[in-house]
């Protein structure tokens, strides 16, 4: 393995001079730095990233921040897939990823302070929470950033076309003859929860359908438990819906469990449609009709716009990723 001693021997400079050049000390001439950096590249010395930093003015590191306080966490397949798509894209361009938190060496700091401390070139924030002060700090900073799954006019944002997805869901149920459609809504503190509720109401109006207020039930934190409890409320009604549109697949699974435990069947007694198309959707029994998000594409596009801003300082952009209806066994005509 090449060492700093080998670099010193090859270039004829002292170890001290080589070290000071790699750490960009001002008392080392540009000519000397270049000779040392050339040797570092040629001999594949370990601090190759240091040499790249000095020559390109980049750290070649990006920060990933996951901001949420709703208890969903990284366990949700959507977030896993999006971050994996982002990771693969930036690694192809030679970047490392650093997951940033708010506790460094026992010292609490903001996400932005941690990002500055680590010297990252940009930040990708995965967040569904409206009005999060940590996200606002990042958006207001001069550090290039992209926000995933949240809308802002002040930053690069990437998210799915939630409104069109709701239109596709209601159009599908309408085409099957359903007129009494319920919505298990996502948490009102989340962007996607509010967007999909808005999309549900808009799509119902577009089809001339009444929005029966009791048919809109809070499903909480996009969990199966939240969907289960919401469906129990719908089952207690005398005038029940014939179809249920859940704002997330996990909530749809919970609703289907409640229906099954009540001695009823999907889709014979209730048609159920979700939103996400996580892997389990195709394996569940009955398989779930849902709105598919292109999770890999969201991650890839987030990487693309962030790297463009780092290189060219583009104006903030909004990228809305198309969705599609996936028809499976959980919906049927009446």
Short mmCIF file of C-alpha atoms in Angstrom, two decimals:
data_model
loop_
_atom_site.label_atom_id
_atom_site.label_comp_id
_atom_site.label_asym_id
_atom_site.label_seq_id
_atom_site.Cartn_x
_atom_site.Cartn_y
_atom_site.Cartn_z
CA UNK A 1 0.00 0.00 0.00
CA UNK A 2 1.30 3.42 -0.96
CA UNK A 3 2.19 5.66 1.99
CA UNK A 4 2.97 9.31 2.44
CA UNK A 5 6.65 8.28 2.67
CA UNK A 6 6.44 6.87 -0.87
CA UNK A 7 4.97 10.15 -2.12
CA UNK A 8 7.80 12.07 -0.44
CA UNK A 9 10.42 9.76 -1.95
CA UNK A 10 8.99 10.01 -5.45
CA UNK A 11 8.63 13.80 -5.46
CA UNK A 12 11.81 14.60 -3.52
CA UNK A 13 9.90 16.70 -1.00
CA UNK A 14 9.90 16.18 2.74
CA UNK A 15 7.08 14.34 4.47
CA UNK A 16 6.12 17.62 6.13
CA UNK A 17 5.83 19.39 2.79
CA UNK A 18 3.74 16.56 1.34
CA UNK A 19 1.42 16.63 4.36
CA UNK A 20 1.05 20.40 4.23
CA UNK A 21 0.31 20.27 0.49
CA UNK A 22 -2.41 17.65 1.01
CA UNK A 23 -3.96 19.82 3.71
CA UNK A 24 -3.83 22.87 1.41
CA UNK A 25 -1.52 25.03 3.51
CA UNK A 26 -0.91 28.44 1.94
CA UNK A 27 2.86 28.31 2.49
CA UNK A 28 3.17 25.55 -0.13
CA UNK A 29 3.44 26.88 -3.68
CA UNK A 30 0.89 25.91 -6.33
CA UNK A 31 3.67 24.33 -8.40
CA UNK A 32 4.72 22.13 -5.48
CA UNK A 33 1.11 21.19 -4.74
CA UNK A 34 0.58 20.14 -8.34
CA UNK A 35 3.68 17.93 -8.36
CA UNK A 36 2.54 16.25 -5.14
CA UNK A 37 -1.07 15.83 -6.29
CA UNK A 38 0.08 14.35 -9.57
CA UNK A 39 2.14 11.81 -7.64
CA UNK A 40 -0.82 11.05 -5.37
CA UNK A 41 -2.99 10.30 -8.40
CA UNK A 42 -0.33 8.25 -10.14
CA UNK A 43 0.52 6.13 -7.10
CA UNK A 44 -3.11 5.75 -5.93
CA UNK A 45 -2.31 7.04 -2.49
CA UNK A 46 -5.26 6.53 -0.08
CA UNK A 47 -6.12 10.22 0.41
CA UNK A 48 -6.98 10.41 -3.29
CA UNK A 49 -10.21 12.15 -2.28
CA UNK A 50 -8.15 14.87 -0.64
CA UNK A 51 -6.38 15.52 -3.91
CA UNK A 52 -9.70 15.62 -5.73
CA UNK A 53 -11.04 18.07 -3.17
CA UNK A 54 -8.10 20.39 -3.66
CA UNK A 55 -8.31 20.29 -7.44
CA UNK A 56 -12.10 20.46 -7.84
CA UNK A 57 -13.10 22.42 -4.73
CA UNK A 58 -15.52 19.59 -3.86
CA UNK A 59 -15.68 17.21 -0.93
CA UNK A 60 -17.36 14.56 -3.10
CA UNK A 61 -19.73 13.82 -0.24
CA UNK A 62 -23.49 14.36 -0.02
CA UNK A 63 -25.62 14.46 3.10
CA UNK A 64 -28.81 12.46 3.48
CA UNK A 65 -31.30 13.67 6.05
CA UNK A 66 -34.47 11.85 7.02
CA UNK A 67 -36.81 14.27 8.78
CA UNK A 68 -39.99 12.93 10.35
CA UNK A 69 -41.54 12.70 13.77
CA UNK A 70 -44.59 10.62 12.95
CA UNK A 71 -43.01 7.26 13.73
CA UNK A 72 -42.99 5.96 10.13
CA UNK A 73 -39.21 5.78 9.90
CA UNK A 74 -36.98 4.16 7.34
CA UNK A 75 -38.90 0.88 7.62
CA UNK A 76 -41.43 2.07 5.05
CA UNK A 77 -40.63 0.52 1.63
CA UNK A 78 -41.23 3.84 -0.13
CA UNK A 79 -38.38 5.60 1.67
CA UNK A 80 -36.05 2.63 1.32
CA UNK A 81 -36.58 2.45 -2.43
CA UNK A 82 -36.23 6.21 -2.98
CA UNK A 83 -32.97 6.44 -1.04
CA UNK A 84 -31.58 3.37 -2.81
CA UNK A 85 -32.35 5.00 -6.19
CA UNK A 86 -30.63 8.19 -5.04
CA UNK A 87 -27.63 6.27 -3.71
CA UNK A 88 -27.03 4.33 -6.91
CA UNK A 89 -27.22 7.48 -9.03
CA UNK A 90 -24.78 9.61 -7.02
CA UNK A 91 -22.31 6.77 -6.53
CA UNK A 92 -21.99 6.51 -10.31
CA UNK A 93 -20.81 10.13 -10.27
CA UNK A 94 -18.19 9.42 -7.60
CA UNK A 95 -19.98 10.74 -4.52
CA UNK A 96 -20.05 9.26 -1.03
CA UNK A 97 -23.16 9.47 1.14
CA UNK A 98 -23.24 10.58 4.76
CA UNK A 99 -26.38 10.10 6.83
CA UNK A 100 -26.65 13.21 8.96
CA UNK A 101 -28.19 13.31 12.42
CA UNK A 102 -28.53 15.92 15.14
CA UNK A 103 -26.14 14.41 17.66
CA UNK A 104 -22.44 14.43 16.82
CA UNK A 105 -20.04 13.16 19.45
CA UNK A 106 -22.61 13.85 22.16
CA UNK A 107 -23.09 17.43 20.96
CA UNK A 108 -26.54 18.40 19.67
CA UNK A 109 -26.64 20.52 16.55
CA UNK A 110 -29.02 21.26 13.70
CA UNK A 111 -28.98 19.15 10.56
CA UNK A 112 -27.61 22.15 8.68
CA UNK A 113 -24.81 22.66 11.19
CA UNK A 114 -23.89 18.99 10.89
CA UNK A 115 -23.85 19.26 7.10
CA UNK A 116 -21.54 22.27 7.28
CA UNK A 117 -19.40 20.50 9.88
CA UNK A 118 -18.96 17.52 7.53
CA UNK A 119 -18.32 19.77 4.54
CA UNK A 120 -20.80 18.06 2.21
CA UNK A 121 -21.38 19.49 -1.27
CA UNK A 122 -25.16 19.18 -1.04
CA UNK A 123 -28.05 17.70 0.94
CA UNK A 124 -30.95 15.43 0.05
CA UNK A 125 -33.81 15.70 2.52
CA UNK A 126 -36.49 13.03 2.69
CA UNK A 127 -39.44 14.62 4.46
CA UNK A 128 -43.21 14.50 4.41
CA UNK A 129 -43.69 16.93 7.30
CA UNK A 130 -45.06 20.40 6.66
CA UNK A 131 -43.50 23.34 8.50
CA UNK A 132 -40.51 21.46 9.90
CA UNK A 133 -38.05 24.06 11.20
CA UNK A 134 -35.04 21.89 10.34
CA UNK A 135 -36.13 21.59 6.72
CA UNK A 136 -36.78 25.33 6.55
CA UNK A 137 -33.21 26.02 7.72
CA UNK A 138 -31.83 23.85 4.95
CA UNK A 139 -34.05 25.42 2.29
CA UNK A 140 -33.02 28.93 3.39
CA UNK A 141 -29.30 28.08 3.33
CA UNK A 142 -26.90 28.54 0.43
CA UNK A 143 -26.02 24.84 0.47
CA UNK A 144 -27.41 23.02 -2.60
CA UNK A 145 -30.33 20.83 -1.58
CA UNK A 146 -33.22 18.76 -2.85
CA UNK A 147 -36.37 17.94 -0.89
CA UNK A 148 -38.06 14.61 -1.56
CA UNK A 149 -41.79 14.05 -0.93
CA UNK A 150 -42.53 17.65 0.01
CA UNK A 151 -43.40 20.81 -1.94
CA UNK A 152 -41.56 24.14 -1.76
CA UNK A 153 -41.08 26.99 -4.19
CA UNK A 154 -37.71 27.83 -2.64
CA UNK A 155 -35.88 24.57 -3.21
CA UNK A 156 -35.52 21.69 -5.64
CA UNK A 157 -38.39 19.29 -4.91
CA UNK A 158 -39.23 15.85 -6.24
CA UNK A 159 -42.46 13.98 -5.51
CA UNK A 160 -45.11 11.83 -7.13
CA UNK A 161 -48.15 13.19 -8.96
CA UNK A 162 -50.47 12.61 -6.00
CA UNK A 163 -53.41 14.49 -7.49
CA UNK A 164 -53.41 12.54 -10.74
CA UNK A 165 -53.01 9.32 -8.78
CA UNK A 166 -56.21 10.08 -6.89
CA UNK A 167 -57.99 10.84 -10.16
CA UNK A 168 -56.89 7.44 -11.51
CA UNK A 169 -58.12 5.68 -8.37
CA UNK A 170 -61.57 7.29 -8.37
CA UNK A 171 -61.94 6.92 -12.14
CA UNK A 172 -61.24 3.20 -11.79
CA UNK A 173 -63.79 2.74 -9.01
CA UNK A 174 -66.34 4.87 -10.87
CA UNK A 175 -65.90 2.76 -14.00
CA UNK A 176 -66.71 -0.33 -11.91
CA UNK A 177 -70.02 1.21 -10.84
CA UNK A 178 -69.05 2.46 -7.39
CA UNK A 179 -70.67 5.68 -6.24
CA UNK A 180 -70.31 5.40 -2.44
CA UNK A 181 -66.56 5.73 -2.05
CA UNK A 182 -64.75 6.24 1.27
CA UNK A 183 -61.26 7.59 1.82
CA UNK A 184 -58.84 6.48 4.52
CA UNK A 185 -56.70 9.60 4.70
CA UNK A 186 -53.06 9.99 5.65
CA UNK A 187 -51.93 12.09 8.59
CA UNK A 188 -52.89 15.77 8.07
CA UNK A 189 -49.40 16.87 9.11
CA UNK A 190 -47.92 15.22 6.02
CA UNK A 191 -47.70 16.63 2.51
CA UNK A 192 -48.87 13.39 0.88
CA UNK A 193 -51.72 13.00 3.35
CA UNK A 194 -53.07 16.45 2.51
CA UNK A 195 -52.40 16.12 -1.22
CA UNK A 196 -54.21 12.80 -1.51
CA UNK A 197 -57.17 14.05 0.50
CA UNK A 198 -57.32 17.06 -1.80
CA UNK A 199 -57.04 14.78 -4.82
CA UNK A 200 -59.80 12.49 -3.53
CA UNK A 201 -62.20 15.40 -3.07
CA UNK A 202 -61.34 16.87 -6.47
CA UNK A 203 -61.77 13.53 -8.27
CA UNK A 204 -65.11 12.88 -6.57
CA UNK A 205 -66.39 16.28 -7.69
CA UNK A 206 -65.09 15.71 -11.21
CA UNK A 207 -67.26 12.60 -11.41
CA UNK A 208 -70.30 14.30 -9.92
CA UNK A 209 -70.13 12.20 -6.74
CA UNK A 210 -71.22 13.37 -3.33
CA UNK A 211 -68.50 13.63 -0.70
CA UNK A 212 -70.09 12.04 2.35
CA UNK A 213 -68.14 13.55 5.25
CA UNK A 214 -68.28 10.45 7.51
CA UNK A 215 -66.71 8.49 4.63
CA UNK A 216 -63.44 10.41 5.11
CA UNK A 217 -61.63 8.75 8.02
CA UNK A 218 -58.19 9.58 9.42
CA UNK A 219 -55.85 6.62 8.92
CA UNK A 220 -53.06 8.17 10.98
CA UNK A 221 -49.45 7.38 10.28
CA UNK A 222 -49.84 5.39 7.03
CA UNK A 223 -49.69 2.14 8.98
CA UNK A 224 -51.69 -1.07 8.72
CA UNK A 225 -52.97 -0.41 12.25
CA UNK A 226 -54.21 3.03 11.20
CA UNK A 227 -56.02 1.56 8.20
CA UNK A 228 -57.51 -1.19 10.35
CA UNK A 229 -58.93 1.26 12.92
CA UNK A 230 -60.26 3.56 10.19
CA UNK A 231 -62.02 0.65 8.49
CA UNK A 232 -63.64 -0.38 11.80
CA UNK A 233 -65.34 3.03 11.87
CA UNK A 234 -66.63 2.56 8.33
CA UNK A 235 -67.92 -0.91 9.16
CA UNK A 236 -69.96 0.47 12.05
CA UNK A 237 -72.00 2.70 9.71
CA UNK A 238 -75.49 1.69 8.69
CA UNK A 239 -75.00 3.17 5.24
CA UNK A 240 -71.65 1.73 4.28
CA UNK A 241 -69.48 2.60 1.28
CA UNK A 242 -69.00 0.01 -1.43
CA UNK A 243 -65.38 1.00 -2.09
CA UNK A 244 -62.47 2.30 -0.04
CA UNK A 245 -59.53 4.34 -1.34
CA UNK A 246 -56.65 4.30 1.15
CA UNK A 247 -53.89 6.91 0.92
CA UNK A 248 -51.22 4.23 1.34
CA UNK A 249 -50.86 0.51 0.72
CA UNK A 250 -50.18 -0.36 4.36
CA UNK A 251 -53.44 1.33 5.36
CA UNK A 252 -55.22 -0.62 2.63
CA UNK A 253 -53.84 -3.89 4.07
CA UNK A 254 -55.14 -2.90 7.50
CA UNK A 255 -58.56 -2.11 6.05
CA UNK A 256 -58.68 -5.49 4.30
CA UNK A 257 -57.87 -7.23 7.58
CA UNK A 258 -60.73 -5.45 9.35
CA UNK A 259 -63.12 -6.41 6.55
CA UNK A 260 -62.02 -10.04 6.75
CA UNK A 261 -62.40 -10.16 10.54
CA UNK A 262 -65.94 -8.76 10.18
CA UNK A 263 -66.84 -11.84 8.14
CA UNK A 264 -66.92 -9.89 4.89
CA UNK A 265 -64.84 -10.20 1.73
CA UNK A 266 -62.70 -8.12 -0.62
CA UNK A 267 -63.70 -7.43 -3.35
CA UNK A 268 -67.15 -9.06 -3.04
CA UNK A 269 -68.36 -6.77 -0.25
CA UNK A 270 -65.86 -3.91 -0.53
CA UNK A 271 -63.49 -2.91 -3.30
CA UNK A 272 -60.21 -1.59 -1.87
CA UNK A 273 -57.52 0.44 -3.63
CA UNK A 274 -54.22 1.72 -2.21
CA UNK A 275 -51.41 4.10 -3.13
CA UNK A 276 -47.69 3.21 -3.43
CA UNK A 277 -47.43 -0.26 -5.00
CA UNK A 278 -44.98 -1.61 -2.46
CA UNK A 279 -43.75 -5.16 -3.11
CA UNK A 280 -46.32 -6.75 -0.80
CA UNK A 281 -49.19 -5.31 -2.86
CA UNK A 282 -48.79 -7.97 -5.53
CA UNK A 283 -48.32 -10.79 -3.03
CA UNK A 284 -51.20 -10.02 -0.66
CA UNK A 285 -54.40 -12.09 -0.87
CA UNK A 286 -56.33 -10.74 -2.63
CA UNK A 287 -53.64 -8.80 -4.47
CA UNK A 288 -54.06 -5.06 -4.09
CA UNK A 289 -55.18 -2.68 -6.80
CA UNK A 290 -53.10 0.44 -6.23
CA UNK A 291 -51.50 3.58 -7.62
CA UNK A 292 -47.87 2.87 -8.43
CA UNK A 293 -45.21 5.39 -7.49
CA UNK A 294 -41.96 5.14 -9.44
CA UNK A 295 -39.78 5.13 -6.34
CA UNK A 296 -36.53 4.45 -8.15
CA UNK A 297 -37.20 7.35 -10.51
CA UNK A 298 -37.91 9.70 -7.61
CA UNK A 299 -34.49 8.90 -6.14
CA UNK A 300 -32.75 9.15 -9.51
CA UNK A 301 -34.38 12.50 -10.33
CA UNK A 302 -33.52 13.87 -6.89
CA UNK A 303 -29.88 12.94 -7.51
CA UNK A 304 -29.97 14.53 -10.96
CA UNK A 305 -31.32 17.91 -9.86
CA UNK A 306 -29.07 18.08 -6.80
CA UNK A 307 -25.91 17.41 -8.82
CA UNK A 308 -27.02 19.95 -11.42
CA UNK A 309 -27.37 22.59 -8.73
CA UNK A 310 -23.96 21.73 -7.29
CA UNK A 311 -22.32 22.06 -10.71
CA UNK A 312 -24.33 24.89 -12.26
CA UNK A 313 -26.36 26.62 -9.52
CA UNK A 314 -29.67 26.25 -11.37
CA UNK A 315 -32.83 27.93 -10.15
CA UNK A 316 -35.02 25.74 -7.90
CA UNK A 317 -37.06 23.21 -9.85
CA UNK A 318 -40.19 21.17 -9.16
CA UNK A 319 -40.16 17.63 -10.56
CA UNK A 320 -43.44 15.75 -10.36
CA UNK A 321 -43.01 12.06 -11.18
CA UNK A 322 -45.85 10.30 -13.07
CA UNK A 323 -47.88 7.53 -11.42
CA UNK A 324 -49.96 4.71 -12.87
CA UNK A 325 -52.91 2.54 -11.92
CA UNK A 326 -52.10 -1.12 -11.27
CA UNK A 327 -55.26 -3.25 -11.49
CA UNK A 328 -55.34 -6.38 -9.35
CA UNK A 329 -57.85 -8.52 -7.44
CA UNK A 330 -59.04 -6.17 -4.68
CA UNK A 331 -61.48 -4.21 -6.89
CA UNK A 332 -64.47 -5.44 -8.90
CA UNK A 333 -67.58 -4.11 -10.61
CA UNK A 334 -70.93 -3.91 -8.84
#
